Tab-separated table of C-alpha atoms in Angstrom:
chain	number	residue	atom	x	y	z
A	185	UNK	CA	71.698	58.057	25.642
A	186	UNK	CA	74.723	57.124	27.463
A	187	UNK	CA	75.763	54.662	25.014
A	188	UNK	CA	74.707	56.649	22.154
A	189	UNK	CA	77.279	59.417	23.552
A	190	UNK	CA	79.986	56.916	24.231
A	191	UNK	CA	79.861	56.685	20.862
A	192	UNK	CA	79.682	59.999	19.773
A	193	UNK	CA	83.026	60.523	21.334
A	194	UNK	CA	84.798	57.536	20.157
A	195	UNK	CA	84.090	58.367	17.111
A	196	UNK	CA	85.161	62.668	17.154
A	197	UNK	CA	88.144	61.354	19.329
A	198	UNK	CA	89.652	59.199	16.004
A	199	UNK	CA	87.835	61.029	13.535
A	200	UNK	CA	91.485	62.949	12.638
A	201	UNK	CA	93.192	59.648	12.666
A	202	UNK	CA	90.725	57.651	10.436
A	203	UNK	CA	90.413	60.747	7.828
A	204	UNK	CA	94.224	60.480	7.356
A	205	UNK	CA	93.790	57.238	5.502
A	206	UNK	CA	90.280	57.518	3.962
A	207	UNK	CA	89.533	61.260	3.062
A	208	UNK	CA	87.007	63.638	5.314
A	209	UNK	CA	84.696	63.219	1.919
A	210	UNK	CA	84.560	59.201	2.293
A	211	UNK	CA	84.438	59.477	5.707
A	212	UNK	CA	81.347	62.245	5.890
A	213	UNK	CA	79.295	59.802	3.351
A	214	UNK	CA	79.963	56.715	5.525
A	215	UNK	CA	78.793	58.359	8.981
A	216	UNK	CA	75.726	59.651	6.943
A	217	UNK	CA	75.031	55.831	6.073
A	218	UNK	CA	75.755	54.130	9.079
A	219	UNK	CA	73.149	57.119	10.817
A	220	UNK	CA	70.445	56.049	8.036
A	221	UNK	CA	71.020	52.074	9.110
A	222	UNK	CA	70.977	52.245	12.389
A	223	UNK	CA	67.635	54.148	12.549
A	224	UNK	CA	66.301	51.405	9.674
A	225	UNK	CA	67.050	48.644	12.105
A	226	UNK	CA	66.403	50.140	15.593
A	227	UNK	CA	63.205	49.704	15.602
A	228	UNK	CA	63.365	46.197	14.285
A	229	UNK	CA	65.846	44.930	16.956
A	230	UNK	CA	64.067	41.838	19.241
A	231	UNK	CA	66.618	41.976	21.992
A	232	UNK	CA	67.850	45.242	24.296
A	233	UNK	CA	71.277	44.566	23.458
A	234	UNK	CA	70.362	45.237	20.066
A	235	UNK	CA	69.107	47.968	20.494
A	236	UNK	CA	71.775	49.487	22.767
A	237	UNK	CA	74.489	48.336	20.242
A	238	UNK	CA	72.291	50.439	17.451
A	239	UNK	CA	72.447	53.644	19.720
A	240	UNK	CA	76.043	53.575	19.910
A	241	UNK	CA	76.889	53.203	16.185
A	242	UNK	CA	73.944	55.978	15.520
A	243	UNK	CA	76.399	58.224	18.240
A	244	UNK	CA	79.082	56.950	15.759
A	245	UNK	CA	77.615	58.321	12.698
A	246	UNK	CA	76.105	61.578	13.620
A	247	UNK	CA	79.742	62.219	15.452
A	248	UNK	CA	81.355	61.652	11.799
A	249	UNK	CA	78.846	63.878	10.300
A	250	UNK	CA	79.386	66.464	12.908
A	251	UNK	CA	83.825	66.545	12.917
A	252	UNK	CA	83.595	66.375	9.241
A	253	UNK	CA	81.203	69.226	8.340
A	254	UNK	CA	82.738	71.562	10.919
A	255	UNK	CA	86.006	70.736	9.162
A	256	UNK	CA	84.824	70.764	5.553
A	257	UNK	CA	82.822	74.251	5.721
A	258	UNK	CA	85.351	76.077	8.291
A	259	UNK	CA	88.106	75.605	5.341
A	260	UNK	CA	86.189	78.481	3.136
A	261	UNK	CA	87.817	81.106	3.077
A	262	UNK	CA	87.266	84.743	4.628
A	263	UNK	CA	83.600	85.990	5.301
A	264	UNK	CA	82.194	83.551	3.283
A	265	UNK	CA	83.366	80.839	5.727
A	266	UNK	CA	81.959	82.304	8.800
A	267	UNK	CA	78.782	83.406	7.406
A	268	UNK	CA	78.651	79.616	6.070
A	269	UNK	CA	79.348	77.752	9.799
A	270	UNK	CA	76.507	80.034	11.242
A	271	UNK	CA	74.206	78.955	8.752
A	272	UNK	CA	75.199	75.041	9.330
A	273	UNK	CA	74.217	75.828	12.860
A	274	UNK	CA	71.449	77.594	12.228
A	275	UNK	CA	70.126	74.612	10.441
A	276	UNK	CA	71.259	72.128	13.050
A	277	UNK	CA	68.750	74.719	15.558
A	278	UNK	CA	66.142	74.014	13.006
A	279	UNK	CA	65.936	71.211	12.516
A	280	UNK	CA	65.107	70.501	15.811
A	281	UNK	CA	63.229	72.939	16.323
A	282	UNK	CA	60.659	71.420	13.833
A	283	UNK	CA	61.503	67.950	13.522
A	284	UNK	CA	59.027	66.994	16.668
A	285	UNK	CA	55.933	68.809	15.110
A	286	UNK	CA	57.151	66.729	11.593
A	287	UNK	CA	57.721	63.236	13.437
A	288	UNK	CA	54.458	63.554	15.655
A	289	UNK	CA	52.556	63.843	12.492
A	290	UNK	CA	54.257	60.815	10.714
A	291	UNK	CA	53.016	58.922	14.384
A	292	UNK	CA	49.419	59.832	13.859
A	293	UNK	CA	49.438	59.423	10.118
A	294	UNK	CA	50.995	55.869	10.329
A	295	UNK	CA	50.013	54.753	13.912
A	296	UNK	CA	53.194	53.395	15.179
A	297	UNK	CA	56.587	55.415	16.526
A	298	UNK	CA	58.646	53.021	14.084
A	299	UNK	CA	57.512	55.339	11.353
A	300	UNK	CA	59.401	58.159	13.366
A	301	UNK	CA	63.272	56.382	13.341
A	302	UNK	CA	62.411	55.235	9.473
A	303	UNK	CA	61.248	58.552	8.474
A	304	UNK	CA	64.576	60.026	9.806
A	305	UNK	CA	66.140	57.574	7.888
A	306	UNK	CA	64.771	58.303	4.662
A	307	UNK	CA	66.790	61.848	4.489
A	308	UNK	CA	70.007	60.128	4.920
A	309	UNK	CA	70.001	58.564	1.657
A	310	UNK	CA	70.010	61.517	-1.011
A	311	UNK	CA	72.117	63.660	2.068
A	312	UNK	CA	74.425	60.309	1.012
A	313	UNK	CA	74.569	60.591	-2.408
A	314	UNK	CA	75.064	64.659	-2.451
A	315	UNK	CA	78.515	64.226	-0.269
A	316	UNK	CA	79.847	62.287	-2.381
A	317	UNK	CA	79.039	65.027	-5.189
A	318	UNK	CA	80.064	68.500	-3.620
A	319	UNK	CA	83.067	69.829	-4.640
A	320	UNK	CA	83.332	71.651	-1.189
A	321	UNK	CA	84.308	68.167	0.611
A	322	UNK	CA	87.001	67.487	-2.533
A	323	UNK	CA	89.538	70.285	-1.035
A	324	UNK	CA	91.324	68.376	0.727
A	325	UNK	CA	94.756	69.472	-0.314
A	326	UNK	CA	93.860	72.218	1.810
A	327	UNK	CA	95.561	69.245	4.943
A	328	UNK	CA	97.887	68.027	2.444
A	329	UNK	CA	101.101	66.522	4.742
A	330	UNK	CA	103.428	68.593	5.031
A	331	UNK	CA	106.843	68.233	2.814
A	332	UNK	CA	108.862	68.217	5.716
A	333	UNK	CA	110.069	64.508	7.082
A	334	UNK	CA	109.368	65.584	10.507
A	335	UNK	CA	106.346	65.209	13.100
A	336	UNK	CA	103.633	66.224	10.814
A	337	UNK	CA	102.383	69.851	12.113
A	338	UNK	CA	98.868	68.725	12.664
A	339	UNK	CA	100.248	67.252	16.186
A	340	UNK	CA	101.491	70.400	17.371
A	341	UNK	CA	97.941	71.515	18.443
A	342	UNK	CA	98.101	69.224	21.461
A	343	UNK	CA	100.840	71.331	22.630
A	344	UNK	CA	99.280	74.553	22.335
A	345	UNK	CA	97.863	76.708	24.858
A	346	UNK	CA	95.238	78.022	23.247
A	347	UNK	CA	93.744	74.776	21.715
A	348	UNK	CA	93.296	73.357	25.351
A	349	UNK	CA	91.569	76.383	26.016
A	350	UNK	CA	89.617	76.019	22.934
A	351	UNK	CA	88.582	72.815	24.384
A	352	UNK	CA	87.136	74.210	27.620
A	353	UNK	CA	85.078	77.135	26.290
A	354	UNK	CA	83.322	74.384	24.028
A	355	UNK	CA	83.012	72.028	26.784
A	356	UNK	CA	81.000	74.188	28.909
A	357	UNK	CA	79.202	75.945	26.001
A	358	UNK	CA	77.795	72.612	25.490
A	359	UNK	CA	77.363	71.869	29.157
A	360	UNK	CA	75.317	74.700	29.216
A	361	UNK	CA	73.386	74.246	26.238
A	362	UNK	CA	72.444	70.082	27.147
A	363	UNK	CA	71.958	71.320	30.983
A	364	UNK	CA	69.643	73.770	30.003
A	365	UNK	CA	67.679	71.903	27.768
A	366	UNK	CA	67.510	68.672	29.489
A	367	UNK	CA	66.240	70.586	33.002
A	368	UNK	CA	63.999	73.135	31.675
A	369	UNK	CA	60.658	71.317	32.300
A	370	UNK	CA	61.683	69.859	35.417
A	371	UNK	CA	62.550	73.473	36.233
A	372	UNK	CA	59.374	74.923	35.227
A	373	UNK	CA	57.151	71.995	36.565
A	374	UNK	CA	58.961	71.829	39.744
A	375	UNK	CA	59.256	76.001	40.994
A	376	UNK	CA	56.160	77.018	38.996
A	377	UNK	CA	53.970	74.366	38.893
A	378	UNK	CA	53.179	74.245	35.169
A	379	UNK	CA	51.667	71.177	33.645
A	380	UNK	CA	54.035	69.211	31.918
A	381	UNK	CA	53.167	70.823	28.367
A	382	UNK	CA	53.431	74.317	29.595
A	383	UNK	CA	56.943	73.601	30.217
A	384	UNK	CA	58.005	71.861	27.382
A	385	UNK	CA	57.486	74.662	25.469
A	386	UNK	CA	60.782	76.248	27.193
A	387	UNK	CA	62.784	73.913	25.308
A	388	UNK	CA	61.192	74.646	22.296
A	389	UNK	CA	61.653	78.597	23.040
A	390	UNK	CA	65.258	77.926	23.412
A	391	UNK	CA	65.187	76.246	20.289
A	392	UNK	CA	63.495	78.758	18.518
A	393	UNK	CA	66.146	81.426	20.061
A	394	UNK	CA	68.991	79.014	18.806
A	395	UNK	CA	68.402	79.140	15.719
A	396	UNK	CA	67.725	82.875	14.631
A	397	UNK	CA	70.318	83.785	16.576
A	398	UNK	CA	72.755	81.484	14.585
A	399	UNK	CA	70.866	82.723	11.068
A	400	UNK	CA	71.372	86.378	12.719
A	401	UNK	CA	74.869	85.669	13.305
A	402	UNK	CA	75.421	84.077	9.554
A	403	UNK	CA	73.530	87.181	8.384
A	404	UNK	CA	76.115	89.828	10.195
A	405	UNK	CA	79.160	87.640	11.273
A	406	UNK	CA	81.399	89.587	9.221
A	407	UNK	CA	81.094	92.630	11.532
A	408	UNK	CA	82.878	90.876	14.665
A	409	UNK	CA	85.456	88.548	15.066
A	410	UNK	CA	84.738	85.032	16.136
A	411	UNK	CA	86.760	85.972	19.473
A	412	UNK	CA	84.745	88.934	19.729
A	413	UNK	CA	81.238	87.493	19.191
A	414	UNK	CA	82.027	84.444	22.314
A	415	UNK	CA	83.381	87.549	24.600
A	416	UNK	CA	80.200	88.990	24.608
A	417	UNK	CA	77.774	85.882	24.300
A	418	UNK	CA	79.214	83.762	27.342
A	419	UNK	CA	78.748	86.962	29.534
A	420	UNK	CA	75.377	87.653	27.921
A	421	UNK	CA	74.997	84.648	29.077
A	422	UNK	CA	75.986	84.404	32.504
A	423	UNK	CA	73.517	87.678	32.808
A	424	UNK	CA	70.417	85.900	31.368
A	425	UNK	CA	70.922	82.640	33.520
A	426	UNK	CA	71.251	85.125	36.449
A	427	UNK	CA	67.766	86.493	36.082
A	428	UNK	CA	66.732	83.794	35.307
A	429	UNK	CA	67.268	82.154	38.182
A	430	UNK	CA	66.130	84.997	40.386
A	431	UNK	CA	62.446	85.491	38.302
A	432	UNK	CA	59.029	84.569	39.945
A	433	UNK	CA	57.144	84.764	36.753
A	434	UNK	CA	56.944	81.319	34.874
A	435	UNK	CA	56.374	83.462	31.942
A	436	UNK	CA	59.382	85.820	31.996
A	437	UNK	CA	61.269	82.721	32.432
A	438	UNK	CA	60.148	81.375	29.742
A	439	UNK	CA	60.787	84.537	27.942
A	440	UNK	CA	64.668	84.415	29.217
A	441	UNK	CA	65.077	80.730	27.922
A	442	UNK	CA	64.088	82.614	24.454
A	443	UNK	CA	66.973	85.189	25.287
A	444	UNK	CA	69.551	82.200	26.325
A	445	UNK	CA	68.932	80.364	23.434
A	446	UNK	CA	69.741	83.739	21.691
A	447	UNK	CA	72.847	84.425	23.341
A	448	UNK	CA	74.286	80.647	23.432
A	449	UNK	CA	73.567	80.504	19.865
A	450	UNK	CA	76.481	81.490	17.455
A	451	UNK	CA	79.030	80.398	20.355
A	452	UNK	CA	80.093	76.825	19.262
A	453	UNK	CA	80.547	78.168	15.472
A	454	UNK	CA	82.711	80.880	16.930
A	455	UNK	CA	84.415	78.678	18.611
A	456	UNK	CA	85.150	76.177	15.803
A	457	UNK	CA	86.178	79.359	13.634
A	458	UNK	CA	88.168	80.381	15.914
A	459	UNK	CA	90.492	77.139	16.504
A	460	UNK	CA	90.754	76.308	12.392
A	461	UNK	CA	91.648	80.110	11.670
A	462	UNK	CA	94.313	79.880	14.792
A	463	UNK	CA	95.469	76.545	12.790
A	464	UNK	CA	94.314	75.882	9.394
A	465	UNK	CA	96.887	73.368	8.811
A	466	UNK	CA	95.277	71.198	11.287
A	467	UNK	CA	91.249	71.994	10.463
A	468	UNK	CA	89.663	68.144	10.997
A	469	UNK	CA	92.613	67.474	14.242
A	470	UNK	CA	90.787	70.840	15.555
A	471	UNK	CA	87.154	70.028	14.639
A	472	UNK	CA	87.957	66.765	16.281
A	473	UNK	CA	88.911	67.637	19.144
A	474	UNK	CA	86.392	70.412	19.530
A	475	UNK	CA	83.696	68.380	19.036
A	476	UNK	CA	85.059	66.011	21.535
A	477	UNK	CA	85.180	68.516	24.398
A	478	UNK	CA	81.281	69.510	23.413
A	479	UNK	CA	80.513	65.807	23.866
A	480	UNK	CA	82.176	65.760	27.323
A	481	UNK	CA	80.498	68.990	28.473
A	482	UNK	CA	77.222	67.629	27.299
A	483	UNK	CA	77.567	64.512	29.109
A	484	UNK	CA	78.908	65.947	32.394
A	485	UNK	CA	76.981	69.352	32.810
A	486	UNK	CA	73.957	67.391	32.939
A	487	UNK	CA	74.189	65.418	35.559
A	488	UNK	CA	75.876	68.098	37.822
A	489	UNK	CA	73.267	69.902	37.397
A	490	UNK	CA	70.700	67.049	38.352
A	491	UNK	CA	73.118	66.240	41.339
A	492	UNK	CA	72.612	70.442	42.883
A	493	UNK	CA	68.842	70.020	42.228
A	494	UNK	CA	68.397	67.095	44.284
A	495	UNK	CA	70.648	68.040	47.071
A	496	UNK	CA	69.181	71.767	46.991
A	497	UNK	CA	67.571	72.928	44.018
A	498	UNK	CA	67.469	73.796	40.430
A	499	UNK	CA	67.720	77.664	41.141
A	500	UNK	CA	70.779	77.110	42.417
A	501	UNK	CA	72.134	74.976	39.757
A	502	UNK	CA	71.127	77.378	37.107
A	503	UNK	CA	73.496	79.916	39.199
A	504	UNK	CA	76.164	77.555	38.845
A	505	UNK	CA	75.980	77.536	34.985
A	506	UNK	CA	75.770	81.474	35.398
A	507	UNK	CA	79.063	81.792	37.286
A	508	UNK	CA	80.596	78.777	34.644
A	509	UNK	CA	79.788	80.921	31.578
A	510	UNK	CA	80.828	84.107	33.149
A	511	UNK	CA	84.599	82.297	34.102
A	512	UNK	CA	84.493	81.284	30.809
A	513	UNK	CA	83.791	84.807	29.438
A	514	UNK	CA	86.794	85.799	31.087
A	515	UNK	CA	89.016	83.155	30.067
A	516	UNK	CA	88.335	84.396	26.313
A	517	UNK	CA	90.370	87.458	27.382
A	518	UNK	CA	93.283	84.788	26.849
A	519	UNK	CA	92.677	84.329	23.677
A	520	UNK	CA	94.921	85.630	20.875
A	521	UNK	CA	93.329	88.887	19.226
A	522	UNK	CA	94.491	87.414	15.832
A	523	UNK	CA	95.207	84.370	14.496
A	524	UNK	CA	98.907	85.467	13.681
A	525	UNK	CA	99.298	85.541	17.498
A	526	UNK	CA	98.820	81.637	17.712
A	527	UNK	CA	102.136	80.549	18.621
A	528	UNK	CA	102.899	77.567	16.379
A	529	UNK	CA	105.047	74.828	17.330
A	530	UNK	CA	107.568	74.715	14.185
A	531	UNK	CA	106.403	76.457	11.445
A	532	UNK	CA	108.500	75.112	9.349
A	533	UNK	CA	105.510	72.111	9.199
A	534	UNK	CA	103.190	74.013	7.741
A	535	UNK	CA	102.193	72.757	4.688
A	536	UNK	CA	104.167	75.332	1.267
């Protein structure tokens, strides 16, 4: 996993970088191909260091399908934009939602867990094949460089305000999000006593609550503002993990993993909406970035979480991420209302 995320954020960190010279179309269609190899030849690999060195180019791959996506679909315009990201998000939710019912069948029909990594290959290829055909990852005049003969205006983001804290809120969404899922049968197991089974159906619930709250969200995003939707979802949050943490019932627990996946869910869209309307000229430097910070927050959270349960428990780790999405509620207060209130750099970059 570590390598496999070491990876993953190589590859979002130069993802801007690398799409400057070969297109975010080329790009998407060779990060869908190098996912589909690496799970062909996992399995396959005799030595550990094989396998290790697969892990990190599959990071590599589902990191260039992730940057260039976000990217490609945030550049629709108006409603039709949002409404889209939710429903790529929603489908990301679903997809793993279901894929372990799917992949322990393919087991038990073919006898082996191979068949799992070469049955998520499979996918890949006609996913391949239909990037290189959609006419949504062709606009990319919409990032044409700028006439101007000075820095190009895509740079300016790293000296904005607001795309740092862009960066944060997505770092601990994710935090949250991998925290939560990673911990939540340890959690259950460990302060209820559920059997192993029992608890892994938490994960699942949060799942589940992922992703109809993102097809919710594509359904009815045009109502709020993507700076209005994470102001109330990170303090939704907060509340949730609170009583969460404070519940005796295993089952109302499991119930309030339901409502966080719920509340978590249309947050990292939002986010990514919000930083590519703030600066469109700039939409795979932001999605970049963004996605980098998620990595980071997934990697960290984690393990500071693990580190407060085994000095003093999960409860109060779970309080932690509480008070960290609550801060974070109220740093979306510093947000700019509208995107005409992003300060930009030199406008005179922007692209005519």
């Amino acid at each position: 996993f570590l390598i496999s995320s070491l990876g993953y954020l190589l590859s979002s960190t130069f993802y801007p970088s690398i799409a400057r010279v070969t297109g975010n179309r080329f790009l998407i269609a060779a990060g869908s191909l190098a996912a589909a190899l690496t799970l062909l030849v996992l399995p396959l690999m005799p030595v550990w260091v094989g396998v290790v060195a697969a892990g990190f180019f599959s990071g590599v791959g589902y990191s260039i399908i992730d940057v260039g996506l976000n990217a490609a679909v945030s550049g629709i315009p108006g409603e039709r934009g949002t409404a889209a990201l939710n429903w790529l998000h929603f489908s990301f939710g679903l997809g793993a939602l279901a894929s372990p019912f799917f992949l322990a069948l393919i087991i038990n029909w073919f006898g082996g867990w191979q068949w799992a990594y070469w049955a998520c290959a499979v996918p890949f290829v006609p996913l391949t094949l239909a990037l290189l055909r959609t006419p949504l990852l062709r606009l990319e005049q919409a990032e044409a460089r700028p006439a101007s003969r000075e820095k190009p205006a895509s740079t300016s983001i790293y000296r904005e305000r607001v795309f740092w804290l862009l960066m944060g809120l997505m770092a601990v969404y994710c935090g949250v999000e991998g925290s939560l899922m990673g911990w939540i049968p340890t959690y259950l197991t460990a302060e209820f006593s559920l059997q192993a089974k029992t608890a892994s159906l938490g994960v699942s619930l949060m799942w589940l609550g992922l992703a109809i709250g993102r097809g919710v969200a594509g359904r009815f995003s045009h109502r709020f503002t993507p700076r209005a939707t994470v102001l109330i979802l990170f303090p939704a949050t907060a509340a949730i993990l609170l009583a969460i943490a404070a519940l005796k019932s295993p089952w109302l627990v499991l119930a309030g993993f339901l409502l966080a996946g719920l509340s978590l869910s249309a947050i990292f869209p939002m986010v990514m909406l919000n930083g590519t309307q703030a600066y469109p000229y700039a939409r795979v430097q932001v999605s970049g970035g963004l996605v980098t910070a998620a990595g980071i927050g997934g990697l960290v959270f984690p393990w500071v979480l693990g580190y407060v349960g085994e000095y003093a428990n999960l409860r109060w780790g779970i309080l932690l991420l509480a008070v960290i999405s609550l801060a974070a509620g109220m740093a979306v207060t510093r947000l700019p209302r509208e995107e005409q209130d992003v300060i930009i750099t030199n406008p005179a970059e922007l692209p005519h």
